[in-house]
């Protein structure tokens, strides 16, 4: 089962704004020396990092594992190791492209992720491991 990751409007606006600003600077400014190359390198670098995050943003339940994929990053946790799951709006988190987030606490690690269908994820985790404490 694959659940699509949630991407907030502010993330899209931020990504578009940065790209527009960099392209505007590249084509309208009188760039000398390495300034043009620096802008071009920054544009390519930002898009090489953030475009894959937009394309590959999901959570997968595969047998007894919960797999989280965001861009080039991939991590997994055994469902039996999950102790608690709850909603949060904590702004300090990597791996979530929205402020509407879920905290997944395991025995050895903790994730903050954002998915479109939180209730479906909660239901499926509880079905596979009835011991998980779910705070809504």
PDB file of C-alpha atoms in Angstrom:
ATOM      1  CA  UNK A   1       0.000   0.000   0.000  1.00  0.00           C
ATOM      2  CA  UNK A   2       1.386   3.389  -1.015  1.00  0.00           C
ATOM      3  CA  UNK A   3       0.185   6.673   0.488  1.00  0.00           C
ATOM      4  CA  UNK A   4       1.037   9.868  -1.343  1.00  0.00           C
ATOM      5  CA  UNK A   5       3.016  12.516   0.524  1.00  0.00           C
ATOM      6  CA  UNK A   6       1.400  15.886   1.108  1.00  0.00           C
ATOM      7  CA  UNK A   7       2.959  18.989  -0.427  1.00  0.00           C
ATOM      8  CA  UNK A   8       1.735  22.333   0.875  1.00  0.00           C
ATOM      9  CA  UNK A   9       1.018  25.351  -1.310  1.00  0.00           C
ATOM     10  CA  UNK A  10       3.744  27.331   0.496  1.00  0.00           C
ATOM     11  CA  UNK A  11       6.343  24.785  -0.659  1.00  0.00           C
ATOM     12  CA  UNK A  12       5.253  25.141  -4.291  1.00  0.00           C
ATOM     13  CA  UNK A  13       5.292  28.943  -3.989  1.00  0.00           C
ATOM     14  CA  UNK A  14       8.741  28.902  -2.392  1.00  0.00           C
ATOM     15  CA  UNK A  15      10.160  26.632  -5.091  1.00  0.00           C
ATOM     16  CA  UNK A  16       8.607  28.698  -7.893  1.00  0.00           C
ATOM     17  CA  UNK A  17       9.707  31.984  -6.286  1.00  0.00           C
ATOM     18  CA  UNK A  18      13.318  30.882  -5.945  1.00  0.00           C
ATOM     19  CA  UNK A  19      13.397  29.631  -9.534  1.00  0.00           C
ATOM     20  CA  UNK A  20      11.842  32.835 -10.885  1.00  0.00           C
ATOM     21  CA  UNK A  21      14.253  35.015  -8.883  1.00  0.00           C
ATOM     22  CA  UNK A  22      17.288  33.054 -10.078  1.00  0.00           C
ATOM     23  CA  UNK A  23      16.175  33.078 -13.720  1.00  0.00           C
ATOM     24  CA  UNK A  24      15.315  36.775 -13.521  1.00  0.00           C
ATOM     25  CA  UNK A  25      18.758  37.550 -12.119  1.00  0.00           C
ATOM     26  CA  UNK A  26      20.447  35.414 -14.739  1.00  0.00           C
ATOM     27  CA  UNK A  27      18.716  37.035 -17.726  1.00  0.00           C
ATOM     28  CA  UNK A  28      18.352  40.665 -16.590  1.00  0.00           C
ATOM     29  CA  UNK A  29      21.454  41.468 -14.569  1.00  0.00           C
ATOM     30  CA  UNK A  30      24.769  42.514 -16.083  1.00  0.00           C
ATOM     31  CA  UNK A  31      26.757  39.549 -14.814  1.00  0.00           C
ATOM     32  CA  UNK A  32      30.514  39.569 -14.926  1.00  0.00           C
ATOM     33  CA  UNK A  33      33.087  36.937 -14.180  1.00  0.00           C
ATOM     34  CA  UNK A  34      31.718  33.942 -12.393  1.00  0.00           C
ATOM     35  CA  UNK A  35      28.451  35.564 -11.269  1.00  0.00           C
ATOM     36  CA  UNK A  36      26.468  34.054 -14.138  1.00  0.00           C
ATOM     37  CA  UNK A  37      27.960  30.636 -13.534  1.00  0.00           C
ATOM     38  CA  UNK A  38      27.205  30.929  -9.800  1.00  0.00           C
ATOM     39  CA  UNK A  39      23.555  31.738 -10.518  1.00  0.00           C
ATOM     40  CA  UNK A  40      23.285  28.905 -13.016  1.00  0.00           C
ATOM     41  CA  UNK A  41      24.964  26.465 -10.623  1.00  0.00           C
ATOM     42  CA  UNK A  42      22.597  27.551  -7.817  1.00  0.00           C
ATOM     43  CA  UNK A  43      19.555  27.135 -10.093  1.00  0.00           C
ATOM     44  CA  UNK A  44      20.603  23.627 -11.174  1.00  0.00           C
ATOM     45  CA  UNK A  45      21.580  22.607  -7.620  1.00  0.00           C
ATOM     46  CA  UNK A  46      18.321  23.736  -6.043  1.00  0.00           C
ATOM     47  CA  UNK A  47      16.266  21.948  -8.688  1.00  0.00           C
ATOM     48  CA  UNK A  48      18.347  18.767  -8.430  1.00  0.00           C
ATOM     49  CA  UNK A  49      17.499  18.641  -4.724  1.00  0.00           C
ATOM     50  CA  UNK A  50      13.881  19.812  -4.612  1.00  0.00           C
ATOM     51  CA  UNK A  51      12.322  18.447  -7.820  1.00  0.00           C
ATOM     52  CA  UNK A  52      12.998  14.798  -6.788  1.00  0.00           C
ATOM     53  CA  UNK A  53      11.456  15.612  -3.380  1.00  0.00           C
ATOM     54  CA  UNK A  54       8.241  16.672  -5.121  1.00  0.00           C
ATOM     55  CA  UNK A  55       8.209  13.668  -7.460  1.00  0.00           C
ATOM     56  CA  UNK A  56       9.177  10.943  -4.969  1.00  0.00           C
ATOM     57  CA  UNK A  57       7.227  11.772  -1.809  1.00  0.00           C
ATOM     58  CA  UNK A  58       5.326   8.827  -0.351  1.00  0.00           C
ATOM     59  CA  UNK A  59       4.956   6.307   2.463  1.00  0.00           C
ATOM     60  CA  UNK A  60       4.687   2.612   1.651  1.00  0.00           C
ATOM     61  CA  UNK A  61       3.534  -0.231   3.842  1.00  0.00           C
ATOM     62  CA  UNK A  62       5.300  -3.329   2.599  1.00  0.00           C
ATOM     63  CA  UNK A  63       4.564  -6.409   4.682  1.00  0.00           C
ATOM     64  CA  UNK A  64       5.913  -5.712   8.151  1.00  0.00           C
ATOM     65  CA  UNK A  65       7.772  -2.502   7.222  1.00  0.00           C
ATOM     66  CA  UNK A  66       6.831   1.137   6.881  1.00  0.00           C
ATOM     67  CA  UNK A  67       8.971   2.739   4.183  1.00  0.00           C
ATOM     68  CA  UNK A  68       9.333   6.502   3.856  1.00  0.00           C
ATOM     69  CA  UNK A  69      10.643   7.974   0.580  1.00  0.00           C
ATOM     70  CA  UNK A  70      11.418  11.654  -0.009  1.00  0.00           C
ATOM     71  CA  UNK A  71      13.540  12.481  -3.036  1.00  0.00           C
ATOM     72  CA  UNK A  72      16.826  10.616  -2.816  1.00  0.00           C
ATOM     73  CA  UNK A  73      16.225   9.656   0.846  1.00  0.00           C
ATOM     74  CA  UNK A  74      14.685   6.345   1.830  1.00  0.00           C
ATOM     75  CA  UNK A  75      14.203   4.994   5.349  1.00  0.00           C
ATOM     76  CA  UNK A  76      12.250   2.127   6.834  1.00  0.00           C
ATOM     77  CA  UNK A  77      10.917   1.069  10.202  1.00  0.00           C
ATOM     78  CA  UNK A  78       9.367  -2.201  11.285  1.00  0.00           C
ATOM     79  CA  UNK A  79       5.707  -1.731  12.101  1.00  0.00           C
ATOM     80  CA  UNK A  80       6.150  -3.839  15.232  1.00  0.00           C
ATOM     81  CA  UNK A  81       8.683  -1.257  16.508  1.00  0.00           C
ATOM     82  CA  UNK A  82       6.209   1.652  16.232  1.00  0.00           C
ATOM     83  CA  UNK A  83       4.942   2.711  19.651  1.00  0.00           C
ATOM     84  CA  UNK A  84       3.019   5.923  18.994  1.00  0.00           C
ATOM     85  CA  UNK A  85       1.572   7.946  16.101  1.00  0.00           C
ATOM     86  CA  UNK A  86       0.044  11.418  16.307  1.00  0.00           C
ATOM     87  CA  UNK A  87      -0.701  14.585  14.338  1.00  0.00           C
ATOM     88  CA  UNK A  88       1.418  17.705  14.754  1.00  0.00           C
ATOM     89  CA  UNK A  89       2.091  21.080  13.159  1.00  0.00           C
ATOM     90  CA  UNK A  90       5.683  21.293  14.408  1.00  0.00           C
ATOM     91  CA  UNK A  91       7.591  23.453  11.895  1.00  0.00           C
ATOM     92  CA  UNK A  92      10.966  21.942  12.769  1.00  0.00           C
ATOM     93  CA  UNK A  93      11.202  18.798  10.692  1.00  0.00           C
ATOM     94  CA  UNK A  94      12.916  17.343   7.717  1.00  0.00           C
ATOM     95  CA  UNK A  95      10.997  14.941   5.562  1.00  0.00           C
ATOM     96  CA  UNK A  96       7.754  16.844   5.485  1.00  0.00           C
ATOM     97  CA  UNK A  97       6.776  19.247   2.722  1.00  0.00           C
ATOM     98  CA  UNK A  98       3.716  20.418   4.637  1.00  0.00           C
ATOM     99  CA  UNK A  99       3.096  21.709   8.167  1.00  0.00           C
ATOM    100  CA  UNK A 100       0.224  19.210   8.495  1.00  0.00           C
ATOM    101  CA  UNK A 101       2.440  16.412   9.812  1.00  0.00           C
ATOM    102  CA  UNK A 102       2.458  13.083  11.561  1.00  0.00           C
ATOM    103  CA  UNK A 103       4.952  11.976  14.181  1.00  0.00           C
ATOM    104  CA  UNK A 104       5.791   8.284  14.112  1.00  0.00           C
ATOM    105  CA  UNK A 105       7.688   7.143  17.187  1.00  0.00           C
ATOM    106  CA  UNK A 106       9.519   3.862  17.175  1.00  0.00           C
ATOM    107  CA  UNK A 107      11.760   2.141  19.675  1.00  0.00           C
ATOM    108  CA  UNK A 108      14.930   3.479  18.071  1.00  0.00           C
ATOM    109  CA  UNK A 109      13.852   6.331  15.798  1.00  0.00           C
ATOM    110  CA  UNK A 110      11.270   9.012  15.252  1.00  0.00           C
ATOM    111  CA  UNK A 111       9.950  10.446  11.983  1.00  0.00           C
ATOM    112  CA  UNK A 112       7.957  13.522  11.054  1.00  0.00           C
ATOM    113  CA  UNK A 113       6.196  13.014   7.754  1.00  0.00           C
ATOM    114  CA  UNK A 114       3.233  14.438   5.869  1.00  0.00           C
ATOM    115  CA  UNK A 115       0.766  12.288   3.950  1.00  0.00           C
ATOM    116  CA  UNK A 116      -2.473  13.152   2.183  1.00  0.00           C
ATOM    117  CA  UNK A 117      -4.596  10.481   3.911  1.00  0.00           C
ATOM    118  CA  UNK A 118      -3.535  10.395   7.568  1.00  0.00           C
ATOM    119  CA  UNK A 119      -6.580   8.446   8.755  1.00  0.00           C
ATOM    120  CA  UNK A 120      -5.949   5.651   6.261  1.00  0.00           C
ATOM    121  CA  UNK A 121      -2.333   5.398   7.479  1.00  0.00           C
ATOM    122  CA  UNK A 122      -3.476   5.354  11.119  1.00  0.00           C
ATOM    123  CA  UNK A 123      -6.058   2.651  10.396  1.00  0.00           C
ATOM    124  CA  UNK A 124      -3.599   0.446   8.498  1.00  0.00           C
ATOM    125  CA  UNK A 125      -0.878   0.769  11.154  1.00  0.00           C
ATOM    126  CA  UNK A 126      -3.375  -0.055  13.923  1.00  0.00           C
ATOM    127  CA  UNK A 127      -4.649  -3.039  11.942  1.00  0.00           C
ATOM    128  CA  UNK A 128      -1.134  -4.422  11.539  1.00  0.00           C
ATOM    129  CA  UNK A 129      -0.025  -3.615  15.099  1.00  0.00           C
ATOM    130  CA  UNK A 130      -2.875  -3.177  17.614  1.00  0.00           C
ATOM    131  CA  UNK A 131      -0.411  -2.063  20.315  1.00  0.00           C
ATOM    132  CA  UNK A 132       0.319   1.247  18.566  1.00  0.00           C
ATOM    133  CA  UNK A 133      -1.031   4.224  20.495  1.00  0.00           C
ATOM    134  CA  UNK A 134      -2.743   6.668  18.131  1.00  0.00           C
ATOM    135  CA  UNK A 135      -3.442  10.211  19.303  1.00  0.00           C
ATOM    136  CA  UNK A 136      -5.702  12.219  17.053  1.00  0.00           C
TER     137      UNK A 136
END
